Amino acid sequence: MPVNPSDPSFTLFGDSTRTVTEQRDAKNFIFQLFGSQLSTINTGFFNARMTRGIIIQPHWHTNASELVFVICGTVITSVFNPFTQKVMSYRLNPGQVCVLPKGWFHWILALTDDVHLLTIFDQPTPDVVFGSDFLRVIPAEVMNRAYCVDPAAYAQAVAPIQQSTILGPPVGCTNLQQPNETCPKPKPYPSSYFTGPAAPIPYEVYK
């Protein structure tokens, strides 16, 4: 609804630290400022703090494009380009930005312990579809029928995903460095990936 500047409640001020979107622990949390917190805002943003190895999980937005702006620390933003069928990844340092187009699947990985970033949207209230919801809700039998994935193995693989999640991995996750030896070994993020600019990574990163 239109904002009335003559309304006594009209304000141009907002505080993005008042509304907690998600808190994983004392050092990893996300605040927000959207239309529901400030009616005069024409955009909206998440205000996130993250430590090394924490990831804003894969997700996409159905109604908004996103601009990632790094204030402090270093992250890698990755986005799936549906036209080239490739993952585009960018290493961002303070002052650098990455555009995430509307509807494109993406995620953000913290490479340092001091990450502070804003994800700014071109809508005051963006929709979001979490990868965690897709993975935990789709029936294992559908994955079997669509992709010939063993339904029991799929059900076991997604069993730890119990709820909608923004910041991962889940607290208490113990298998980050323990891949299942009976399955093809995935490409892990090398430890040097978090500390050195010349480290090899599992997909191309644009500087």
mmCIF file of C-alpha atoms in Angstrom:
data_model
loop_
_atom_site.group_PDB
_atom_site.id
_atom_site.type_symbol
_atom_site.label_atom_id
_atom_site.label_comp_id
_atom_site.label_asym_id
_atom_site.label_seq_id
_atom_site.Cartn_x
_atom_site.Cartn_y
_atom_site.Cartn_z
ATOM 1 C CA MET A 1 0.000 0.000 0.000
ATOM 2 C CA PRO A 2 1.217 3.574 -0.678
ATOM 3 C CA VAL A 3 3.180 5.311 2.068
ATOM 4 C CA ASN A 4 1.610 8.577 3.302
ATOM 5 C CA PRO A 5 4.273 11.155 4.309
ATOM 6 C CA SER A 6 1.670 13.034 6.383
ATOM 7 C CA ASP A 7 0.920 9.953 8.512
ATOM 8 C CA PRO A 8 2.237 10.420 12.107
ATOM 9 C CA SER A 9 3.914 6.997 11.888
ATOM 10 C CA PHE A 10 5.805 7.935 8.710
ATOM 11 C CA THR A 11 9.580 7.458 9.108
ATOM 12 C CA LEU A 12 12.659 7.304 6.946
ATOM 13 C CA PHE A 13 14.766 5.594 9.622
ATOM 14 C CA GLY A 14 15.343 1.888 10.111
ATOM 15 C CA ASP A 15 17.642 -0.362 12.157
ATOM 16 C CA SER A 16 18.801 -3.587 10.501
ATOM 17 C CA THR A 17 20.074 -4.992 13.824
ATOM 18 C CA ARG A 18 16.631 -5.246 15.405
ATOM 19 C CA THR A 19 15.218 -8.154 13.416
ATOM 20 C CA VAL A 20 17.104 -11.459 13.556
ATOM 21 C CA THR A 21 16.503 -13.671 10.513
ATOM 22 C CA GLU A 22 18.638 -16.579 11.661
ATOM 23 C CA GLN A 23 21.274 -17.182 14.324
ATOM 24 C CA ARG A 24 23.412 -20.301 14.032
ATOM 25 C CA ASP A 25 25.643 -19.414 17.001
ATOM 26 C CA ALA A 26 27.171 -16.360 18.694
ATOM 27 C CA LYS A 27 29.356 -15.514 15.676
ATOM 28 C CA ASN A 28 27.124 -16.476 12.758
ATOM 29 C CA PHE A 29 23.847 -14.657 12.338
ATOM 30 C CA ILE A 30 21.744 -12.660 9.889
ATOM 31 C CA PHE A 31 19.686 -9.521 10.481
ATOM 32 C CA GLN A 32 17.235 -8.076 7.985
ATOM 33 C CA LEU A 33 15.592 -4.820 6.955
ATOM 34 C CA PHE A 34 12.674 -5.219 4.556
ATOM 35 C CA GLY A 35 9.337 -3.584 3.905
ATOM 36 C CA SER A 36 7.810 -5.186 6.994
ATOM 37 C CA GLN A 37 10.374 -3.374 9.172
ATOM 38 C CA LEU A 38 10.496 -0.084 7.218
ATOM 39 C CA SER A 39 7.489 0.706 5.044
ATOM 40 C CA THR A 40 9.286 3.485 3.164
ATOM 41 C CA ILE A 41 12.045 1.201 1.848
ATOM 42 C CA ASN A 42 11.933 0.340 -1.852
ATOM 43 C CA THR A 43 14.688 -2.237 -1.545
ATOM 44 C CA GLY A 44 15.586 -4.630 1.265
ATOM 45 C CA PHE A 45 18.671 -6.372 2.584
ATOM 46 C CA PHE A 46 20.153 -9.025 4.831
ATOM 47 C CA ASN A 47 22.963 -7.931 7.172
ATOM 48 C CA ALA A 48 25.109 -11.047 7.763
ATOM 49 C CA ARG A 49 28.062 -11.997 9.972
ATOM 50 C CA MET A 50 29.915 -15.250 9.235
ATOM 51 C CA THR A 51 33.063 -17.149 10.186
ATOM 52 C CA ARG A 52 35.356 -19.307 8.058
ATOM 53 C CA GLY A 53 33.649 -22.313 6.501
ATOM 54 C CA ILE A 54 30.086 -21.144 7.160
ATOM 55 C CA ILE A 55 27.865 -21.092 4.090
ATOM 56 C CA ILE A 56 24.682 -19.300 3.163
ATOM 57 C CA GLN A 57 23.096 -22.411 1.747
ATOM 58 C CA PRO A 58 22.091 -22.859 -1.910
ATOM 59 C CA HIS A 59 18.794 -21.100 -2.664
ATOM 60 C CA TRP A 60 17.108 -18.843 -5.194
ATOM 61 C CA HIS A 61 14.719 -15.883 -5.286
ATOM 62 C CA THR A 62 11.633 -15.969 -7.475
ATOM 63 C CA ASN A 63 10.908 -12.241 -7.515
ATOM 64 C CA ALA A 64 14.146 -10.345 -6.932
ATOM 65 C CA SER A 65 17.733 -9.921 -8.034
ATOM 66 C CA GLU A 66 20.398 -9.619 -5.361
ATOM 67 C CA LEU A 67 23.604 -7.629 -4.913
ATOM 68 C CA VAL A 68 26.213 -9.040 -2.503
ATOM 69 C CA PHE A 69 28.374 -6.294 -0.971
ATOM 70 C CA VAL A 70 31.313 -7.304 1.235
ATOM 71 C CA ILE A 71 32.118 -4.957 4.120
ATOM 72 C CA CYS A 72 34.745 -7.091 5.847
ATOM 73 C CA GLY A 73 36.435 -10.450 5.250
ATOM 74 C CA THR A 74 36.518 -12.617 2.138
ATOM 75 C CA VAL A 75 33.805 -14.793 0.601
ATOM 76 C CA ILE A 76 33.162 -16.770 -2.534
ATOM 77 C CA THR A 77 29.808 -16.230 -4.175
ATOM 78 C CA SER A 78 28.685 -18.935 -6.574
ATOM 79 C CA VAL A 79 25.737 -18.853 -8.951
ATOM 80 C CA PHE A 80 24.430 -21.365 -11.471
ATOM 81 C CA ASN A 81 23.993 -19.806 -14.898
ATOM 82 C CA PRO A 82 20.951 -21.575 -16.410
ATOM 83 C CA PHE A 83 21.864 -20.467 -19.926
ATOM 84 C CA THR A 84 25.432 -21.813 -20.008
ATOM 85 C CA GLN A 85 24.796 -24.635 -17.486
ATOM 86 C CA LYS A 86 27.924 -23.569 -15.580
ATOM 87 C CA VAL A 87 28.683 -22.418 -12.045
ATOM 88 C CA MET A 88 30.101 -18.886 -11.942
ATOM 89 C CA SER A 89 32.131 -18.165 -8.800
ATOM 90 C CA TYR A 90 33.703 -14.932 -7.602
ATOM 91 C CA ARG A 91 36.131 -14.280 -4.756
ATOM 92 C CA LEU A 92 35.012 -11.055 -3.067
ATOM 93 C CA ASN A 93 37.035 -8.838 -0.740
ATOM 94 C CA PRO A 94 35.882 -5.682 1.103
ATOM 95 C CA GLY A 95 34.237 -3.182 -1.220
ATOM 96 C CA GLN A 96 33.603 -5.720 -3.967
ATOM 97 C CA VAL A 97 30.191 -6.846 -5.180
ATOM 98 C CA CYS A 98 28.511 -9.665 -7.079
ATOM 99 C CA VAL A 99 25.138 -9.589 -8.834
ATOM 100 C CA LEU A 100 22.865 -12.633 -8.430
ATOM 101 C CA PRO A 101 20.097 -12.480 -11.063
ATOM 102 C CA LYS A 102 16.474 -13.239 -10.211
ATOM 103 C CA GLY A 103 15.713 -16.949 -10.268
ATOM 104 C CA TRP A 104 19.367 -18.066 -10.416
ATOM 105 C CA PHE A 105 20.485 -20.725 -7.895
ATOM 106 C CA HIS A 106 23.310 -19.393 -5.672
ATOM 107 C CA TRP A 107 25.228 -19.678 -2.402
ATOM 108 C CA ILE A 108 27.898 -17.776 -0.425
ATOM 109 C CA LEU A 109 30.869 -19.319 1.411
ATOM 110 C CA ALA A 110 32.890 -17.481 4.079
ATOM 111 C CA LEU A 111 36.655 -17.839 3.649
ATOM 112 C CA THR A 112 37.699 -15.853 6.726
ATOM 113 C CA ASP A 113 36.539 -15.485 10.326
ATOM 114 C CA ASP A 114 35.558 -11.830 10.028
ATOM 115 C CA VAL A 115 32.973 -11.800 7.237
ATOM 116 C CA HIS A 116 30.436 -8.996 7.297
ATOM 117 C CA LEU A 117 28.283 -8.536 4.208
ATOM 118 C CA LEU A 118 25.027 -7.122 2.941
ATOM 119 C CA THR A 119 22.815 -8.863 0.396
ATOM 120 C CA ILE A 120 20.696 -6.115 -1.133
ATOM 121 C CA PHE A 121 17.533 -6.840 -3.129
ATOM 122 C CA ASP A 122 15.613 -4.834 -5.719
ATOM 123 C CA GLN A 123 12.345 -5.621 -3.937
ATOM 124 C CA PRO A 124 11.260 -4.612 -0.414
ATOM 125 C CA THR A 125 10.201 -8.214 0.312
ATOM 126 C CA PRO A 126 12.047 -10.918 -1.649
ATOM 127 C CA ASP A 127 10.723 -14.450 -1.948
ATOM 128 C CA VAL A 128 13.186 -17.242 -1.252
ATOM 129 C CA VAL A 129 13.243 -20.968 -2.010
ATOM 130 C CA PHE A 130 15.740 -22.838 0.169
ATOM 131 C CA GLY A 131 17.683 -25.797 -1.132
ATOM 132 C CA SER A 132 17.160 -27.402 2.279
ATOM 133 C CA ASP A 133 13.399 -27.416 1.732
ATOM 134 C CA PHE A 134 13.646 -28.870 -1.759
ATOM 135 C CA LEU A 135 15.995 -31.646 -0.632
ATOM 136 C CA ARG A 136 14.079 -32.675 2.488
ATOM 137 C CA VAL A 137 10.561 -32.480 1.028
ATOM 138 C CA ILE A 138 10.868 -34.119 -2.386
ATOM 139 C CA PRO A 139 10.025 -37.843 -2.078
ATOM 140 C CA ALA A 140 12.930 -40.255 -2.451
ATOM 141 C CA GLU A 141 10.820 -42.236 -4.911
ATOM 142 C CA VAL A 142 10.636 -39.182 -7.183
ATOM 143 C CA MET A 143 14.430 -38.863 -7.189
ATOM 144 C CA ASN A 144 14.610 -42.544 -8.074
ATOM 145 C CA ARG A 145 12.105 -42.201 -10.899
ATOM 146 C CA ALA A 146 13.612 -38.988 -12.274
ATOM 147 C CA TYR A 147 17.335 -39.690 -11.904
ATOM 148 C CA CYS A 148 17.704 -43.386 -11.038
ATOM 149 C CA VAL A 149 18.958 -42.414 -7.566
ATOM 150 C CA ASP A 150 18.691 -45.211 -5.009
ATOM 151 C CA PRO A 151 15.734 -44.091 -2.830
ATOM 152 C CA ALA A 152 17.131 -45.538 0.398
ATOM 153 C CA ALA A 153 20.500 -43.874 -0.177
ATOM 154 C CA TYR A 154 18.823 -40.554 -0.975
ATOM 155 C CA ALA A 155 16.628 -40.712 2.116
ATOM 156 C CA GLN A 156 19.673 -41.422 4.260
ATOM 157 C CA ALA A 157 21.685 -38.626 2.643
ATOM 158 C CA VAL A 158 19.062 -35.938 3.332
ATOM 159 C CA ALA A 159 17.987 -37.238 6.761
ATOM 160 C CA PRO A 160 20.116 -34.627 8.635
ATOM 161 C CA ILE A 161 18.110 -31.821 6.972
ATOM 162 C CA GLN A 162 15.274 -31.406 9.448
ATOM 163 C CA GLN A 163 14.142 -27.832 8.817
ATOM 164 C CA SER A 164 14.527 -24.746 6.656
ATOM 165 C CA THR A 165 18.084 -23.517 7.046
ATOM 166 C CA ILE A 166 19.943 -20.442 5.866
ATOM 167 C CA LEU A 167 23.345 -20.799 7.547
ATOM 168 C CA GLY A 168 25.148 -24.127 7.309
ATOM 169 C CA PRO A 169 26.554 -26.534 8.102
ATOM 170 C CA PRO A 170 24.258 -27.555 10.986
ATOM 171 C CA VAL A 171 25.663 -27.151 14.491
ATOM 172 C CA GLY A 172 27.139 -30.471 15.549
ATOM 173 C CA CYS A 173 27.854 -31.675 12.011
ATOM 174 C CA THR A 174 30.643 -34.233 12.336
ATOM 175 C CA ASN A 175 31.138 -35.588 8.826
ATOM 176 C CA LEU A 176 32.566 -32.583 6.984
ATOM 177 C CA GLN A 177 35.954 -34.298 6.644
ATOM 178 C CA GLN A 178 34.617 -37.852 6.578
ATOM 179 C CA PRO A 179 33.264 -38.664 3.104
ATOM 180 C CA ASN A 180 31.509 -41.984 2.606
ATOM 181 C CA GLU A 181 34.166 -44.248 1.105
ATOM 182 C CA THR A 182 31.507 -46.446 -0.553
ATOM 183 C CA CYS A 183 30.448 -43.494 -2.734
ATOM 184 C CA PRO A 184 32.457 -41.471 -5.239
ATOM 185 C CA LYS A 185 34.693 -39.160 -3.240
ATOM 186 C CA PRO A 186 33.576 -35.531 -3.681
ATOM 187 C CA LYS A 187 35.968 -32.695 -4.356
ATOM 188 C CA PRO A 188 36.433 -31.026 -0.956
ATOM 189 C CA TYR A 189 37.420 -27.414 -0.425
ATOM 190 C CA PRO A 190 41.171 -27.742 0.310
ATOM 191 C CA SER A 191 42.175 -26.199 3.617
ATOM 192 C CA SER A 192 44.391 -23.765 1.700
ATOM 193 C CA TYR A 193 41.265 -22.593 -0.134
ATOM 194 C CA PHE A 194 40.376 -20.654 3.008
ATOM 195 C CA THR A 195 43.788 -19.080 3.520
ATOM 196 C CA GLY A 196 45.573 -18.512 0.209
ATOM 197 C CA PRO A 197 44.579 -16.779 -3.026
ATOM 198 C CA ALA A 198 46.420 -19.305 -5.213
ATOM 199 C CA ALA A 199 44.755 -22.448 -3.829
ATOM 200 C CA PRO A 200 43.061 -24.845 -6.268
ATOM 201 C CA ILE A 201 39.295 -24.944 -6.010
ATOM 202 C CA PRO A 202 36.650 -27.336 -7.328
ATOM 203 C CA TYR A 203 35.347 -24.897 -9.945
ATOM 204 C CA GLU A 204 36.508 -21.786 -11.759
ATOM 205 C CA VAL A 205 36.643 -18.582 -9.756
ATOM 206 C CA TYR A 206 36.692 -15.221 -11.462
ATOM 207 C CA LYS A 207 38.917 -12.628 -9.830
#
